[in-house]
PDB file of C-alpha atoms in Angstrom:
ATOM      1  CA  UNK A   1       9.336  77.425 -20.203  1.00 79.00           C
ATOM      2  CA  UNK A   2       7.023  74.729 -21.518  1.00 83.00           C
ATOM      3  CA  UNK A   3       5.703  76.861 -24.388  1.00 89.00           C
ATOM      4  CA  UNK A   4       9.237  77.640 -25.476  1.00 93.00           C
ATOM      5  CA  UNK A   5      10.277  73.968 -25.346  1.00 91.00           C
ATOM      6  CA  UNK A   6       7.258  72.855 -27.405  1.00 91.00           C
ATOM      7  CA  UNK A   7       7.760  75.705 -29.873  1.00 93.00           C
ATOM      8  CA  UNK A   8      11.456  74.899 -30.405  1.00 94.00           C
ATOM      9  CA  UNK A   9      10.731  71.179 -30.876  1.00 93.00           C
ATOM     10  CA  UNK A  10       7.886  71.790 -33.341  1.00 94.00           C
ATOM     11  CA  UNK A  11       9.962  74.339 -35.258  1.00 95.00           C
ATOM     12  CA  UNK A  12      12.811  71.841 -35.589  1.00 95.00           C
ATOM     13  CA  UNK A  13      10.435  69.205 -36.997  1.00 94.00           C
ATOM     14  CA  UNK A  14       8.964  71.679 -39.517  1.00 94.00           C
ATOM     15  CA  UNK A  15      12.360  73.037 -40.625  1.00 95.00           C
ATOM     16  CA  UNK A  16      13.542  69.511 -41.470  1.00 93.00           C
ATOM     17  CA  UNK A  17      10.582  68.467 -43.624  1.00 91.00           C
ATOM     18  CA  UNK A  18       8.343  66.976 -40.955  1.00 90.00           C
ATOM     19  CA  UNK A  19       4.689  67.601 -40.143  1.00 89.00           C
ATOM     20  CA  UNK A  20       3.294  68.504 -36.723  1.00 91.00           C
ATOM     21  CA  UNK A  21      -0.239  67.135 -36.404  1.00 87.00           C
ATOM     22  CA  UNK A  22      -1.195  68.359 -32.941  1.00 89.00           C
ATOM     23  CA  UNK A  23      -0.406  69.092 -29.315  1.00 89.00           C
ATOM     24  CA  UNK A  24      -1.992  68.083 -26.050  1.00 91.00           C
ATOM     25  CA  UNK A  25      -1.195  69.634 -22.691  1.00 91.00           C
ATOM     26  CA  UNK A  26      -1.797  67.052 -19.959  1.00 92.00           C
ATOM     27  CA  UNK A  27      -0.811  69.362 -17.112  1.00 92.00           C
ATOM     28  CA  UNK A  28       1.229  68.776 -13.994  1.00 94.00           C
ATOM     29  CA  UNK A  29       0.991  65.333 -12.400  1.00 95.00           C
ATOM     30  CA  UNK A  30       3.021  63.391  -9.847  1.00 96.00           C
ATOM     31  CA  UNK A  31       5.659  61.052 -11.262  1.00 93.00           C
ATOM     32  CA  UNK A  32       5.325  57.325 -10.556  1.00 92.00           C
ATOM     33  CA  UNK A  33       8.586  57.358  -8.606  1.00 92.00           C
ATOM     34  CA  UNK A  34      10.950  60.072  -7.463  1.00 94.00           C
ATOM     35  CA  UNK A  35      13.356  60.647 -10.336  1.00 92.00           C
ATOM     36  CA  UNK A  36      16.810  62.168 -10.365  1.00 93.00           C
ATOM     37  CA  UNK A  37      17.649  64.124 -13.497  1.00 90.00           C
ATOM     38  CA  UNK A  38      20.152  66.929 -14.112  1.00 87.00           C
ATOM     39  CA  UNK A  39      21.431  66.666 -10.511  1.00 90.00           C
ATOM     40  CA  UNK A  40      17.975  67.267  -8.979  1.00 90.00           C
ATOM     41  CA  UNK A  41      15.232  65.076  -7.582  1.00 94.00           C
ATOM     42  CA  UNK A  42      11.766  65.433  -9.116  1.00 94.00           C
ATOM     43  CA  UNK A  43       8.417  64.216  -7.787  1.00 94.00           C
ATOM     44  CA  UNK A  44       6.088  66.120 -10.178  1.00 95.00           C
ATOM     45  CA  UNK A  45       6.287  66.748 -13.892  1.00 93.00           C
ATOM     46  CA  UNK A  46       4.437  68.656 -16.582  1.00 92.00           C
ATOM     47  CA  UNK A  47       3.239  66.230 -19.252  1.00 93.00           C
ATOM     48  CA  UNK A  48       2.594  67.120 -22.893  1.00 91.00           C
ATOM     49  CA  UNK A  49       2.099  65.206 -26.128  1.00 91.00           C
ATOM     50  CA  UNK A  50       3.108  66.243 -29.621  1.00 91.00           C
ATOM     51  CA  UNK A  51       1.872  64.181 -32.558  1.00 88.00           C
ATOM     52  CA  UNK A  52       4.269  64.556 -35.517  1.00 89.00           C
ATOM     53  CA  UNK A  53       5.691  62.777 -38.568  1.00 86.00           C
ATOM     54  CA  UNK A  54       9.365  62.989 -39.498  1.00 87.00           C
ATOM     55  CA  UNK A  55      12.283  60.891 -40.700  1.00 88.00           C
ATOM     56  CA  UNK A  56      14.513  58.792 -38.396  1.00 88.00           C
ATOM     57  CA  UNK A  57      17.489  61.173 -38.565  1.00 92.00           C
ATOM     58  CA  UNK A  58      15.419  64.110 -37.285  1.00 92.00           C
ATOM     59  CA  UNK A  59      13.814  61.850 -34.693  1.00 92.00           C
ATOM     60  CA  UNK A  60      17.225  60.881 -33.293  1.00 94.00           C
ATOM     61  CA  UNK A  61      18.241  64.544 -33.093  1.00 94.00           C
ATOM     62  CA  UNK A  62      15.002  65.471 -31.284  1.00 94.00           C
ATOM     63  CA  UNK A  63      15.586  62.700 -28.762  1.00 94.00           C
ATOM     64  CA  UNK A  64      19.173  63.887 -28.224  1.00 95.00           C
ATOM     65  CA  UNK A  65      18.088  67.514 -27.750  1.00 94.00           C
ATOM     66  CA  UNK A  66      15.276  66.658 -25.339  1.00 93.00           C
ATOM     67  CA  UNK A  67      17.485  64.383 -23.239  1.00 92.00           C
ATOM     68  CA  UNK A  68      20.109  67.102 -22.849  1.00 92.00           C
ATOM     69  CA  UNK A  69      17.604  69.886 -22.079  1.00 92.00           C
ATOM     70  CA  UNK A  70      17.502  70.692 -18.322  1.00 91.00           C
ATOM     71  CA  UNK A  71      13.719  71.335 -18.495  1.00 91.00           C
ATOM     72  CA  UNK A  72      13.050  67.720 -19.539  1.00 92.00           C
ATOM     73  CA  UNK A  73      12.951  64.962 -16.935  1.00 91.00           C
ATOM     74  CA  UNK A  74      12.140  62.148 -19.351  1.00 90.00           C
ATOM     75  CA  UNK A  75      10.946  61.897 -22.955  1.00 90.00           C
ATOM     76  CA  UNK A  76       9.236  59.033 -24.715  1.00 89.00           C
ATOM     77  CA  UNK A  77       8.759  58.713 -28.456  1.00 87.00           C
ATOM     78  CA  UNK A  78       6.179  56.220 -29.746  1.00 83.00           C
ATOM     79  CA  UNK A  79       5.871  54.973 -33.315  1.00 79.00           C
ATOM     80  CA  UNK A  80       2.274  54.624 -34.523  1.00 75.00           C
ATOM     81  CA  UNK A  81       2.797  52.594 -37.709  1.00 70.00           C
ATOM     82  CA  UNK A  82       5.060  51.492 -40.558  1.00 70.00           C
ATOM     83  CA  UNK A  83       2.925  52.449 -43.561  1.00 65.00           C
ATOM     84  CA  UNK A  84       1.886  55.958 -44.516  1.00 63.00           C
ATOM     85  CA  UNK A  85      -1.773  54.906 -44.465  1.00 62.00           C
ATOM     86  CA  UNK A  86      -1.395  53.869 -40.801  1.00 60.00           C
ATOM     87  CA  UNK A  87       0.134  57.124 -39.590  1.00 59.00           C
ATOM     88  CA  UNK A  88      -1.579  59.810 -41.693  1.00 58.00           C
ATOM     89  CA  UNK A  89      -4.739  59.915 -39.596  1.00 58.00           C
ATOM     90  CA  UNK A  90      -4.371  61.036 -36.011  1.00 55.00           C
ATOM     91  CA  UNK A  91      -5.905  58.572 -33.554  1.00 56.00           C
ATOM     92  CA  UNK A  92      -8.977  59.964 -31.812  1.00 60.00           C
ATOM     93  CA  UNK A  93      -9.109  60.492 -28.085  1.00 52.00           C
ATOM     94  CA  UNK A  94     -10.874  57.718 -26.239  1.00 43.00           C
TER      95      UNK A  94
END
């Protein structure tokens, strides 16, 4: 399930002119609080990170698709910078 979700999301970014810079699988971890999503309660979740560049229209569509997908409990999208020079290089792991 997770591979398919990541693959579909990355494919959507690439098909609409974006660039996927990398993936990280963080594994299954307990959620901070019990969360109800899609008429179920969840205490654990599988976390993953996808580093990508795309335009705001595609970003809004990705957010809409992930929020409606029953496999997704919660999604967060973080902006790394405003200028191309700020976002071209992928931040190193610390």
